[in-house]
Coordinates of C-alpha atoms in Angstrom, one line a residue:
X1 CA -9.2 7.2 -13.9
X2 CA -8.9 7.3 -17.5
X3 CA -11.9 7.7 -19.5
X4 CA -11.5 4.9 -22.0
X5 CA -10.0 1.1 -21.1
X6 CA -9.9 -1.4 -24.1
X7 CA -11.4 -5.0 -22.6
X8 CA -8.9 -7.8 -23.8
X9 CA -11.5 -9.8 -24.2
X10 CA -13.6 -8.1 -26.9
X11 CA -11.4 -6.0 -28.2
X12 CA -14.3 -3.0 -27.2
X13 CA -13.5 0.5 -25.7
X14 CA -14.5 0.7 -21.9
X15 CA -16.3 4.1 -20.7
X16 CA -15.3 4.7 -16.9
X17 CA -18.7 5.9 -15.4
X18 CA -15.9 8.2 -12.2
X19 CA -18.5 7.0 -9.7
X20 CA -16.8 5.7 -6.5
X21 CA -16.8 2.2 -6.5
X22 CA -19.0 1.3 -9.5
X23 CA -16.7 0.9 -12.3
X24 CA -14.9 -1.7 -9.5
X25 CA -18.4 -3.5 -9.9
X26 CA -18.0 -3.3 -13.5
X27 CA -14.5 -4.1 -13.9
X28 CA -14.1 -1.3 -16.0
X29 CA -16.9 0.8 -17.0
X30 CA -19.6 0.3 -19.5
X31 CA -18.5 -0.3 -23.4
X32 CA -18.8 2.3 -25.8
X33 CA -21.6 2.4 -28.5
X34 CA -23.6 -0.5 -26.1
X35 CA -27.4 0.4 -24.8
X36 CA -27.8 -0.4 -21.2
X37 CA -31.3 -0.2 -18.8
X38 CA -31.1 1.2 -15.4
X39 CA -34.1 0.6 -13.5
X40 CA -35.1 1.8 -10.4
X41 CA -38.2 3.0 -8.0
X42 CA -38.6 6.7 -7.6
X43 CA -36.2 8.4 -5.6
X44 CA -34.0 5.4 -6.1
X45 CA -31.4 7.6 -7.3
X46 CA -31.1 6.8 -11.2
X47 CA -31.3 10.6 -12.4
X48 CA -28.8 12.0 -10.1
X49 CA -26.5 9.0 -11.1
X50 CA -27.0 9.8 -14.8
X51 CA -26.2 13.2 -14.1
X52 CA -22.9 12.5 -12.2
X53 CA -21.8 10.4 -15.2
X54 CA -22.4 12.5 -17.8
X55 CA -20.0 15.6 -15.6
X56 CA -17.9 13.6 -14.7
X57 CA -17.8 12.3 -18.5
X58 CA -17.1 15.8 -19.7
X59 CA -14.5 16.7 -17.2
X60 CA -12.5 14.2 -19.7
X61 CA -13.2 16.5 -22.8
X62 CA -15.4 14.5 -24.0
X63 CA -19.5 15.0 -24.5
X64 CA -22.9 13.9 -23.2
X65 CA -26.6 14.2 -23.9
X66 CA -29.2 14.0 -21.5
X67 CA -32.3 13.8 -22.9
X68 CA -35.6 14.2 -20.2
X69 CA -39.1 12.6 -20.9
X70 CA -40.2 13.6 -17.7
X71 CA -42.7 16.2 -17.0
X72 CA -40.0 17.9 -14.5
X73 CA -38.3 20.3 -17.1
X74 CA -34.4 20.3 -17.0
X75 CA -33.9 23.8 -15.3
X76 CA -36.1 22.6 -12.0
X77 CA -33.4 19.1 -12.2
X78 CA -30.4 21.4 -12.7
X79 CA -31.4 23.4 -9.0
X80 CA -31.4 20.4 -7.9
X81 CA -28.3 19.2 -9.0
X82 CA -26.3 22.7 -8.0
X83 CA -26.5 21.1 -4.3
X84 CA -23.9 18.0 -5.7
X85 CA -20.6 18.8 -5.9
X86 CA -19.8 17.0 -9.3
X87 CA -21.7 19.7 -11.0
X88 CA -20.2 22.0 -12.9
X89 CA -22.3 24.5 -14.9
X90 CA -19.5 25.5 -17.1
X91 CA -19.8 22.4 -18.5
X92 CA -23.5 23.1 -19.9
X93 CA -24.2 23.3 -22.7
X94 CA -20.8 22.7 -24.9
X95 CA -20.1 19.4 -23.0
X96 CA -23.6 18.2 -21.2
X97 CA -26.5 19.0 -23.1
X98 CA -30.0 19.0 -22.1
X99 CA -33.4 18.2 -24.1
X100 CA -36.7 18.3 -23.0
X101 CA -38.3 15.4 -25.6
X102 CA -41.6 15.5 -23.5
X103 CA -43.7 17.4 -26.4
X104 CA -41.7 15.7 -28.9
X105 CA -43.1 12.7 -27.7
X106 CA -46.4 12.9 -27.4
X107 CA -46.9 15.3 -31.0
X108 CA -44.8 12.8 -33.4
X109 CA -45.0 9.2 -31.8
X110 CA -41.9 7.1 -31.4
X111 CA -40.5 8.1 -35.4
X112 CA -40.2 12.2 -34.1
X113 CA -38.5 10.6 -30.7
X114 CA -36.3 8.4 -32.6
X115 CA -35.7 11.4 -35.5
X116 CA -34.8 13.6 -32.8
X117 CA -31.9 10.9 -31.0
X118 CA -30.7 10.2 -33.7
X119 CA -30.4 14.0 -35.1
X120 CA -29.1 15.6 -31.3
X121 CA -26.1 12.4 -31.0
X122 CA -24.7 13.8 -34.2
X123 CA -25.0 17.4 -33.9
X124 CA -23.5 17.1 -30.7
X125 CA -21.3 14.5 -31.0
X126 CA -22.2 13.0 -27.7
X127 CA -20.1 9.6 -26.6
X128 CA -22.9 9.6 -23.6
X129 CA -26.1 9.3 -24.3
X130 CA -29.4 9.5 -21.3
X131 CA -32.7 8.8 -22.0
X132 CA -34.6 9.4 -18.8
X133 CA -38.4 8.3 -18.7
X134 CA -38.1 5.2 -20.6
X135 CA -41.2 4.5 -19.2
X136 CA -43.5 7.5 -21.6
X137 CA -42.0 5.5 -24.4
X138 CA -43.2 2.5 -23.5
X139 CA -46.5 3.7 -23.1
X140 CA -46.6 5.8 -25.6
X141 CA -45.8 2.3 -27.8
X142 CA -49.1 0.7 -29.2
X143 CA -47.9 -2.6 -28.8
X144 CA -45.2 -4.7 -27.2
X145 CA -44.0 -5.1 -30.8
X146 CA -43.9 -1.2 -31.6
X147 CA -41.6 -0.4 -28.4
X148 CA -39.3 -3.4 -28.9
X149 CA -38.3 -2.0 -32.3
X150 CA -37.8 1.7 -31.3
X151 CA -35.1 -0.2 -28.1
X152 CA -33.9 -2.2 -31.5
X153 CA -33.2 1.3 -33.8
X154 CA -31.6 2.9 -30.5
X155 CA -29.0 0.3 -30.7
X156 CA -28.2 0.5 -33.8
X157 CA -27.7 4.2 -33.8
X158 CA -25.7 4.0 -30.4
X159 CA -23.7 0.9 -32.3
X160 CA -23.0 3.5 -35.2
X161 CA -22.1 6.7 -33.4
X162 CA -20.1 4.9 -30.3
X163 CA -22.4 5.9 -28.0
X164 CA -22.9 4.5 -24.6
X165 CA -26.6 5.2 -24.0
X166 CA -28.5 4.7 -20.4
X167 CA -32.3 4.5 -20.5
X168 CA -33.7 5.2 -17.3
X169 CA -37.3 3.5 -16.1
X170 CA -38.9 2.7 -12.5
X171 CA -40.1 -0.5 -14.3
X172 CA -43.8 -0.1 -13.1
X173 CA -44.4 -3.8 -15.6
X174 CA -44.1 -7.2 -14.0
X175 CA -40.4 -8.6 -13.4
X176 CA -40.4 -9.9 -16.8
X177 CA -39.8 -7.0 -19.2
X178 CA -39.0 -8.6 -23.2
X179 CA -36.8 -5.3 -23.7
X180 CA -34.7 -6.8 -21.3
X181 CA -33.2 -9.3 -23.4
X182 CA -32.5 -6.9 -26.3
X183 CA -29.8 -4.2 -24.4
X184 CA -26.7 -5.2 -23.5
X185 CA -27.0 -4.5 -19.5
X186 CA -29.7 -4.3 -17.0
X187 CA -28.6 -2.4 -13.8
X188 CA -31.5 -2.1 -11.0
X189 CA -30.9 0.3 -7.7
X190 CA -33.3 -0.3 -4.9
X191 CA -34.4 1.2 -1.1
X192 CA -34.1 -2.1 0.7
X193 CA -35.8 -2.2 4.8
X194 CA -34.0 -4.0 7.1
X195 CA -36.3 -3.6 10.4
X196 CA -36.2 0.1 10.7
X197 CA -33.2 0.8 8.7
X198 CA -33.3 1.2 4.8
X199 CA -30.1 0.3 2.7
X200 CA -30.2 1.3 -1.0
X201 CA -28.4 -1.5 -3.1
X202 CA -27.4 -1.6 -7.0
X203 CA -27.4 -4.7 -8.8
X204 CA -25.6 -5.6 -12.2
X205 CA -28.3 -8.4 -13.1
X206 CA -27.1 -8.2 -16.8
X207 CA -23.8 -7.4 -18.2
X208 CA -22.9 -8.6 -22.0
X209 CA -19.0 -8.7 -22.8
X210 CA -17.9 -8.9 -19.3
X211 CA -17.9 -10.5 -16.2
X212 CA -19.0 -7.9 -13.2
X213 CA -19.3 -8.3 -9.5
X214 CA -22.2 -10.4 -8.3
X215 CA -25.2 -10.0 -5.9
X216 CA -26.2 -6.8 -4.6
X217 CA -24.1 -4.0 -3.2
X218 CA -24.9 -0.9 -0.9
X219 CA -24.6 2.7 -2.3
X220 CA -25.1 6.2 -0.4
X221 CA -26.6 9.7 -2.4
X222 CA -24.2 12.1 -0.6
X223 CA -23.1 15.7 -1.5
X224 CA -20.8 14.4 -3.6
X225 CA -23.5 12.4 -5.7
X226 CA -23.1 8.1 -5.5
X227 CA -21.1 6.5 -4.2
X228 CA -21.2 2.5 -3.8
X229 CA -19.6 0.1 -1.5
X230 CA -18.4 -3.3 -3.0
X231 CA -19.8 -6.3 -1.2
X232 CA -16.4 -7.7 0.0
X233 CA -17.1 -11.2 -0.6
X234 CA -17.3 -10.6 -4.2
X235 CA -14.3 -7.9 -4.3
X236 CA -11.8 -10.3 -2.3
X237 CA -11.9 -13.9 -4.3
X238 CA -7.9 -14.3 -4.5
X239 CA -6.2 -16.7 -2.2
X240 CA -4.5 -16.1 0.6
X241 CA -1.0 -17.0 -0.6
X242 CA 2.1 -18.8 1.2
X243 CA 1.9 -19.3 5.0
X244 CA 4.6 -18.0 6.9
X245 CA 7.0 -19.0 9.5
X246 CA 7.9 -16.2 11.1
X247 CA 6.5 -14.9 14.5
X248 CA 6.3 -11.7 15.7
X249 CA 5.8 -10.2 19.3
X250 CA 2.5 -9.6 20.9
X251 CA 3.9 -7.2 23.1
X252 CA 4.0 -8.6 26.3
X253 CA 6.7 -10.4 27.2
X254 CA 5.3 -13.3 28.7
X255 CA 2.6 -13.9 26.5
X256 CA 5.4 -14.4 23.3
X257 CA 6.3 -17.5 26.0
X258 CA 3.2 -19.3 26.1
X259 CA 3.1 -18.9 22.0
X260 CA 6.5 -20.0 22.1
X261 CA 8.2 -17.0 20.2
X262 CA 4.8 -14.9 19.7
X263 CA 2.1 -15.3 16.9
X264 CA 2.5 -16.3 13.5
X265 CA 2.9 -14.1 10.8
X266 CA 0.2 -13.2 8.3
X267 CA -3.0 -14.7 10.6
X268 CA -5.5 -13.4 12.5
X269 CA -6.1 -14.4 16.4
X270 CA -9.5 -13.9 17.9
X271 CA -9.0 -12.3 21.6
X272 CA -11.9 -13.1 23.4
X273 CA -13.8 -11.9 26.7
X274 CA -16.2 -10.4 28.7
X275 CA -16.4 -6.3 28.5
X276 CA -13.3 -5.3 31.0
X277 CA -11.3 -8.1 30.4
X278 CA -8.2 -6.8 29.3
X279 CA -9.0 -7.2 25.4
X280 CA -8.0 -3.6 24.4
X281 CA -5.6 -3.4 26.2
X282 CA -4.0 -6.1 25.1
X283 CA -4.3 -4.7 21.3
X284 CA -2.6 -1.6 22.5
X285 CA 0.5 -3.7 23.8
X286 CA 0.3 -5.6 20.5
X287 CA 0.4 -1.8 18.6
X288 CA 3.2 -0.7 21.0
X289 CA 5.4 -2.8 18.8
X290 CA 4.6 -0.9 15.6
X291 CA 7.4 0.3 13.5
X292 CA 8.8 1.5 10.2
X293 CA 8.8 -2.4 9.0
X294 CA 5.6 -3.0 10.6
X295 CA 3.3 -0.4 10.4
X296 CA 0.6 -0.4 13.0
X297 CA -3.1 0.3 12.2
X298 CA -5.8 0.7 15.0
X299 CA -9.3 0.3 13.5
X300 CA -11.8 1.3 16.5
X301 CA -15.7 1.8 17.1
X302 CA -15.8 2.7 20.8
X303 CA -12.8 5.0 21.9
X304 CA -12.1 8.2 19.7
X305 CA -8.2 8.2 18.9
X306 CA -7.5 11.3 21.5
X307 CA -9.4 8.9 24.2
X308 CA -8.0 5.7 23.0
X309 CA -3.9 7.1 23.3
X310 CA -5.1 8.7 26.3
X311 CA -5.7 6.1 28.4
X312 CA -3.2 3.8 27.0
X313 CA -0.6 6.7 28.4
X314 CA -1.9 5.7 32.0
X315 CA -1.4 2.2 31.5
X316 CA 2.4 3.1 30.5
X317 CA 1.8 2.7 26.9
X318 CA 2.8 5.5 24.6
X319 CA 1.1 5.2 21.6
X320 CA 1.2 8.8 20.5
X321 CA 5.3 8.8 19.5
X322 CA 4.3 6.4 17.2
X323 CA 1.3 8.1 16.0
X324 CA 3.6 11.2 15.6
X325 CA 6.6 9.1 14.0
X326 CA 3.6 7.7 11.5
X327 CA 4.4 4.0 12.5
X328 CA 1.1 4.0 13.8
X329 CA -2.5 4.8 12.6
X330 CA -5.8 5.0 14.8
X331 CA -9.1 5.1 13.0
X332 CA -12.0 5.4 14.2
X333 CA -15.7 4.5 13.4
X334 CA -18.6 5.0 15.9
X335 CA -21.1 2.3 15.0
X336 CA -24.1 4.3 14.4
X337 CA -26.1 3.8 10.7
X338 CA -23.1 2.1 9.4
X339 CA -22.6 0.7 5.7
X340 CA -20.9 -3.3 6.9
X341 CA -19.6 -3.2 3.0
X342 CA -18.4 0.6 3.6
X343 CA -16.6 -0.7 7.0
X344 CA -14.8 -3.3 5.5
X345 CA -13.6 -1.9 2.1
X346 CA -12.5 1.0 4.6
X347 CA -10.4 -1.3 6.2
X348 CA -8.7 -2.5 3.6
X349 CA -8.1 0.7 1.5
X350 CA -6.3 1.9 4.8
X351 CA -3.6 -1.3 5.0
X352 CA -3.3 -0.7 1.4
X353 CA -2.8 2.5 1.5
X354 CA -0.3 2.4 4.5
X355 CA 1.0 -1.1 4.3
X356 CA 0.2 -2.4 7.3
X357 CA 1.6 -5.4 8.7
X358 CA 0.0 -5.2 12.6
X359 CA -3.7 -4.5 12.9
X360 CA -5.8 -4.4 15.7
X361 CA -9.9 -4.2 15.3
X362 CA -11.2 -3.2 18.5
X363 CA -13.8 -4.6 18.0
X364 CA -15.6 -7.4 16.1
X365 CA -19.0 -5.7 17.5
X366 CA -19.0 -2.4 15.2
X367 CA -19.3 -4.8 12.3
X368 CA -22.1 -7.0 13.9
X369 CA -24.1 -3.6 14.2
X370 CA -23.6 -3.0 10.9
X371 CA -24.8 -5.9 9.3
X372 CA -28.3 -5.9 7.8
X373 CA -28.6 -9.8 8.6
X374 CA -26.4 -11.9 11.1
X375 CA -26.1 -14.8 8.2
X376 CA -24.1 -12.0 6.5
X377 CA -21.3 -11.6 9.4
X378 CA -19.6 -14.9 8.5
X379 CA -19.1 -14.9 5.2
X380 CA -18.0 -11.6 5.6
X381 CA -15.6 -12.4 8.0
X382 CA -14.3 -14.5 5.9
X383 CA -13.3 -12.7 3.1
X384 CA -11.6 -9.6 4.9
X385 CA -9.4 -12.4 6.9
X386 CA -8.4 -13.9 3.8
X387 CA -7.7 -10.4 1.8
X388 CA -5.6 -9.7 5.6
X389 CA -3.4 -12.6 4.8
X390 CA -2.6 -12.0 0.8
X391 CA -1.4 -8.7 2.7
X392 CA 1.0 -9.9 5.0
X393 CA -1.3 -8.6 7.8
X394 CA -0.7 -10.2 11.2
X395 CA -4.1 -9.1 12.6
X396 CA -5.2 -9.4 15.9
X397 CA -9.4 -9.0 16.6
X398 CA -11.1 -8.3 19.6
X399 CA -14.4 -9.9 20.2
X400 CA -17.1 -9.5 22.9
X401 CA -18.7 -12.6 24.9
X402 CA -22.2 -11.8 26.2
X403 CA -20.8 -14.2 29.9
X404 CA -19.6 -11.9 32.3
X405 CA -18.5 -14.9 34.7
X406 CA -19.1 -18.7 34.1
X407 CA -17.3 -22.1 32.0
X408 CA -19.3 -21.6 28.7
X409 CA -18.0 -19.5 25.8
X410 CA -20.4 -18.4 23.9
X411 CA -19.5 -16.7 20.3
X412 CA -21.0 -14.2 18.7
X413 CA -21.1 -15.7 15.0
X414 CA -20.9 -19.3 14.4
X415 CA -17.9 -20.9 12.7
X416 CA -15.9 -18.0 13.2
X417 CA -13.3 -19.6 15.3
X418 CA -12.6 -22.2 12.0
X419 CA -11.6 -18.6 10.3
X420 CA -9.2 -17.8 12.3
X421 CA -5.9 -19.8 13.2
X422 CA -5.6 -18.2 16.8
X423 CA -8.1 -17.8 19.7
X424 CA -6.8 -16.1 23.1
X425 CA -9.6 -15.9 25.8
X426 CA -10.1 -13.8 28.6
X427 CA -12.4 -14.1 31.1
X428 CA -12.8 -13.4 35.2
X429 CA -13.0 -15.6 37.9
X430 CA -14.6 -15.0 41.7
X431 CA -11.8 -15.9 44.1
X432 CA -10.8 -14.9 47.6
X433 CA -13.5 -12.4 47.5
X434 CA -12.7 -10.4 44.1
X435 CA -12.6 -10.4 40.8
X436 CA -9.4 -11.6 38.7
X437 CA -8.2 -11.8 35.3
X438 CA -7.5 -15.2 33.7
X439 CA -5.7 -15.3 30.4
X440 CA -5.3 -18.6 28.3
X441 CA -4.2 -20.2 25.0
X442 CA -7.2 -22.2 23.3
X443 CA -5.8 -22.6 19.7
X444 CA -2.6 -21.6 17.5
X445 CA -2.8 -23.3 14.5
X446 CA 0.8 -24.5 12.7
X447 CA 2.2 -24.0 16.4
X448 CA 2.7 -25.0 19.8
X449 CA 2.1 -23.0 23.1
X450 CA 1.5 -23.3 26.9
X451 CA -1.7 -24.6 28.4
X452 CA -1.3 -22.7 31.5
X453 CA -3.8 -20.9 32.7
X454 CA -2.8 -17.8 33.9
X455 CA -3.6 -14.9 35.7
X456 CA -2.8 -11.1 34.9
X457 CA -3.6 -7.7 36.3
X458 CA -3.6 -4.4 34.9
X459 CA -2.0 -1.8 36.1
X460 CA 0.5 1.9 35.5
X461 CA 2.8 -1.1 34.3
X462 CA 0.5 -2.1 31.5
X463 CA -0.1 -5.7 31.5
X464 CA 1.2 -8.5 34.5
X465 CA 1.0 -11.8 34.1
X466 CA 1.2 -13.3 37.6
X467 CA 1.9 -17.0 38.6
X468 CA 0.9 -19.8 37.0
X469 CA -3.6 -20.3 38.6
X470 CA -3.1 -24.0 39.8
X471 CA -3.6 -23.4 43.5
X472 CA -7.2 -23.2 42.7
X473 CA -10.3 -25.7 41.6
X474 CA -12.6 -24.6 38.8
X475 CA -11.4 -21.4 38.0
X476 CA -12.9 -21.6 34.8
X477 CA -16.0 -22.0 36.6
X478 CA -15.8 -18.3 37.4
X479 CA -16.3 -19.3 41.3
X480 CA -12.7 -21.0 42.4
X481 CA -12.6 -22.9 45.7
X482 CA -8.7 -22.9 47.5
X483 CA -7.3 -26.0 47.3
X484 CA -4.4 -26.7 50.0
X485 CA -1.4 -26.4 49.0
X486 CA 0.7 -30.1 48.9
X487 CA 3.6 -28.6 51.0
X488 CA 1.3 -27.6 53.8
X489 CA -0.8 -30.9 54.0
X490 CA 0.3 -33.0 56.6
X491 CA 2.2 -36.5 55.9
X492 CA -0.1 -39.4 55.3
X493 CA 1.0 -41.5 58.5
X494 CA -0.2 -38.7 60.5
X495 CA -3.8 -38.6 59.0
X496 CA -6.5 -40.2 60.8
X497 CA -8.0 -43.1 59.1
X498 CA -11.3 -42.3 57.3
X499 CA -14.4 -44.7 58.2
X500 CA -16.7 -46.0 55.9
X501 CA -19.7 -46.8 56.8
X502 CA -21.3 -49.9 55.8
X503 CA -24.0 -49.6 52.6
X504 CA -27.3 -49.5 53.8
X505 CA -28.9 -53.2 54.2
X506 CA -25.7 -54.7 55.5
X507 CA -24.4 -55.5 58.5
X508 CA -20.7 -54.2 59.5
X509 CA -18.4 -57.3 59.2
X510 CA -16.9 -58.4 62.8
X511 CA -13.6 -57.3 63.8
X512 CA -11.2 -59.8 63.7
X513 CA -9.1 -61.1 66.4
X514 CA -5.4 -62.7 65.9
X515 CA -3.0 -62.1 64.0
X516 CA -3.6 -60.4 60.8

């Protein structure tokens, strides 16, 4: 990523921060010469962000200054920061510079603080500039008055030397803070609890000469310093384009009947059933087809890929020639303190990446564990769908019902079946003492297919669709009765007339003699 991007709108020189994901929520970077806040709690992660800017800034030839009001002096911070893998201690001092301005502080007042900036940006020519403890110079400041002037001077010396500058706080005040209104940006990171879990989030709640990505979005501190995760809903806005007329195969044979040539290109069909139902397996069939002109991608929680093509093999499936050709990708996720917003940007980089044109999630419940709030789920759903299409992503999703047996469908998030233009379901049924699989059609949107229900077993063969289920009464019931067939009832001049009796309180009418 280059260092510098000119905004068309302003006319002003961006500054890419190289942190994963952030300058997305940016759209760019922060602009050169502005002053921005970043505000945090302690142990938010503000200093090693900083940090990782101001290496990653000097990898680009260019030069930072970090300047520490803390009582922590810099060489304690710089063990700390060994452990990150941005850091690079060839970089210190010529292009990252450190000053402890602690003493400076508290012998000369706000003028030896400011004297000192103002002296250190030019000697060192710094582009980047970090003030960390923003908070000693507020109290330090006599008066409301005294500490919105010294944010005022900063900015003009930043204005005049093109220096982006980052004052770092924990924001111990009220929510309403007046410097607030002075600096160009106000950026807040927080350790948000969701039950037992904790998420921490970064916020762009202020962001002059641009527009930025709204609302709040996960990050991670890893080894390799921050790294934050796009809310999808704000990253995919763009529509889904042209729908298509084309179909493609499901993989089974009989199945592409009922849809009447197989599903529509570019949507997304819900397969839904019970655990056992059939639903992966399915998806596999529906990979089986992957090719050089339709790339494959298998995005997984449950089975690990060698598992996954394992047991596909015993069904008669062979996903691994693909795998080994590259038509076909198999990723894999276990759900287990997962980032939703990490998931589904994950997702998406890997069609990108490999311009995938089938995809099969297996299944809908590794993003449900993920979520931080069920109102999230649809929404979320939402937006990845509608990214899908404006790839040409025919993409089939499988998705869990909590009903082992019985006529209600019960879906795990509500609406989703409006998001999606097809919905297969798949579900058991008790009859002649065992269990069997029913499959059926409930909605292809733009298209027509067969109402049949039908059953199908699984087997070496992979999947077998088996006559037509209408020799039975409430199958979807989950408990079907045999109904006799027509051809073996007898004729109806051979039946036996049925009596009625006579409703209670009447008498039976005489028989009449004669003639009729």
């Amino acid at each position: 990523m280059n260092n510098k991007d000119t905004n068309q709108d302003t006319g002003l020189e961006r500054i890419a921060t190289g942190v994963p994901g952030l300058d997305e929520v940016l759209k760019g970077g922060f602009f050169e010469g502005a002053v921005y806040i970043v505000r945090g709690t302690p142990g938010a992660g503000k200093t090693i962000l900083a940090n990782q800017i101001c290496f990653q800034h000097a990898r680009q030839g260019k030069r930072a200054l970090f300047v520490t009001l803390l009582a922590e002096n810099h060489a304690r911070m710089l063990q700390h920061l060994e452990q990150m893998s941005f850091y690079d201690g060839r970089l210190i001092p010529k292009y990252v510079y450190y000053i402890s301005a602690f003493r400076v502080l508290e012998e000369n007042g706000l003028k030896g603080m400011m004297d000192l900036l103002r002296r250190e940006m030019r000697a060192h020519e710094a582009t980047i500039l970090i003030l960390d403890g923003l908070i000693a110079v507020e109290e330090t400041s006599t008066s409301d008055r005294e500490f919105r002037k010294f944010i005022h001077e900063l900015q003009a010396h930043a204005a005049t030397a093109g220096c982006c500058t980052l004052l770092l706080t924990n924001g111990r005040r009220g929510e309403y803070h007046p410097e607030h209104t002075m600096v160009d940006g106000l950026i807040t990171l927080e350790d948000v609890p969701y039950g037992k879990r904790r998420q921490r989030e970064l916020e762009v709640r202020k962001f002059r000469g641009s527009s930025s990505l709204r609302g709040r979005h996960p990050f991670q501190i890893t080894n390799d310093g921050l790294v934050v995760h796009p809310r999808p809903e704000s990253r995919f806005l763009r529509n889904a384009g042209v729908e298509s007329d084309r179909q493609i195969s499901t993989g089974v044979e009989q199945l592409d009947r009922m849809t009447q040539g197989g599903l529509i290109a570019d949507t997304s069909t819900l397969l839904l059933g019970a655990s056992g139902s059939g639903k992966t397996t399915l998806g596999m069939a529906f990979l089986q087809e992957s090719s050089k002109q339709q790339p494959g991608l298998h995005f997984g929680f449950y089975e690990s890929p060698q598992r996954l093509i394992a047991n596909a093999q015993l069904l008669g499936i062979d996903l691994q020639s693909l795998v080994t050709a590259g038509h076909l990708e198999v990723l894999w996720r276990p759900p287990i303190e997962r980032i939703l917003d990490s998931l589904g940007n994950e997702l998406i980089d890997a069609v990108r990446r490999r311009k995938v044109r089938r995809l099969f999630i297996d299944g809908w419940g590794g993003f449900a564990a993920a979520a931080e709030t069920k109102e999230r789920l649809g929404p979320f759903f939402a937006a990845v769908c509608n990214e899908l299409r404006s790839l040409n992503v025919t993409t089939v999703c499988a998705v869990e019902t909590d009903n082992l047996i019985g006529p209600d469908m019960r879906l795990p998030i509500e609406g989703i079946s409006a998001i999606t233009e097809n919905m297969i379901m798949l579900r058991f049924s008790e009859y002649q003492g065992r269990l069997r699989r029913l499959i059926s059609i409930m909605k292809i949107r733009g298209g027509g297919f067969d109402h049949s229900l039908r059953e199908f077993d699984i087997g070496p063969q992979g999947l077998r669709f088996l006559d037509t289920f209408e020799n039975a009464e409430a199958a979807l019931s989950g408990f079907a009765k045999h109904a006799e067939h027509a051809s073996t009832r007898r004729p109806a001049s051979s039946r036996a007339p049925i009596k009625k009796k006579p409703a209670k309180g009447r008498r039976a009418p005489a028989r009449r003699r004669g003639k009729a």
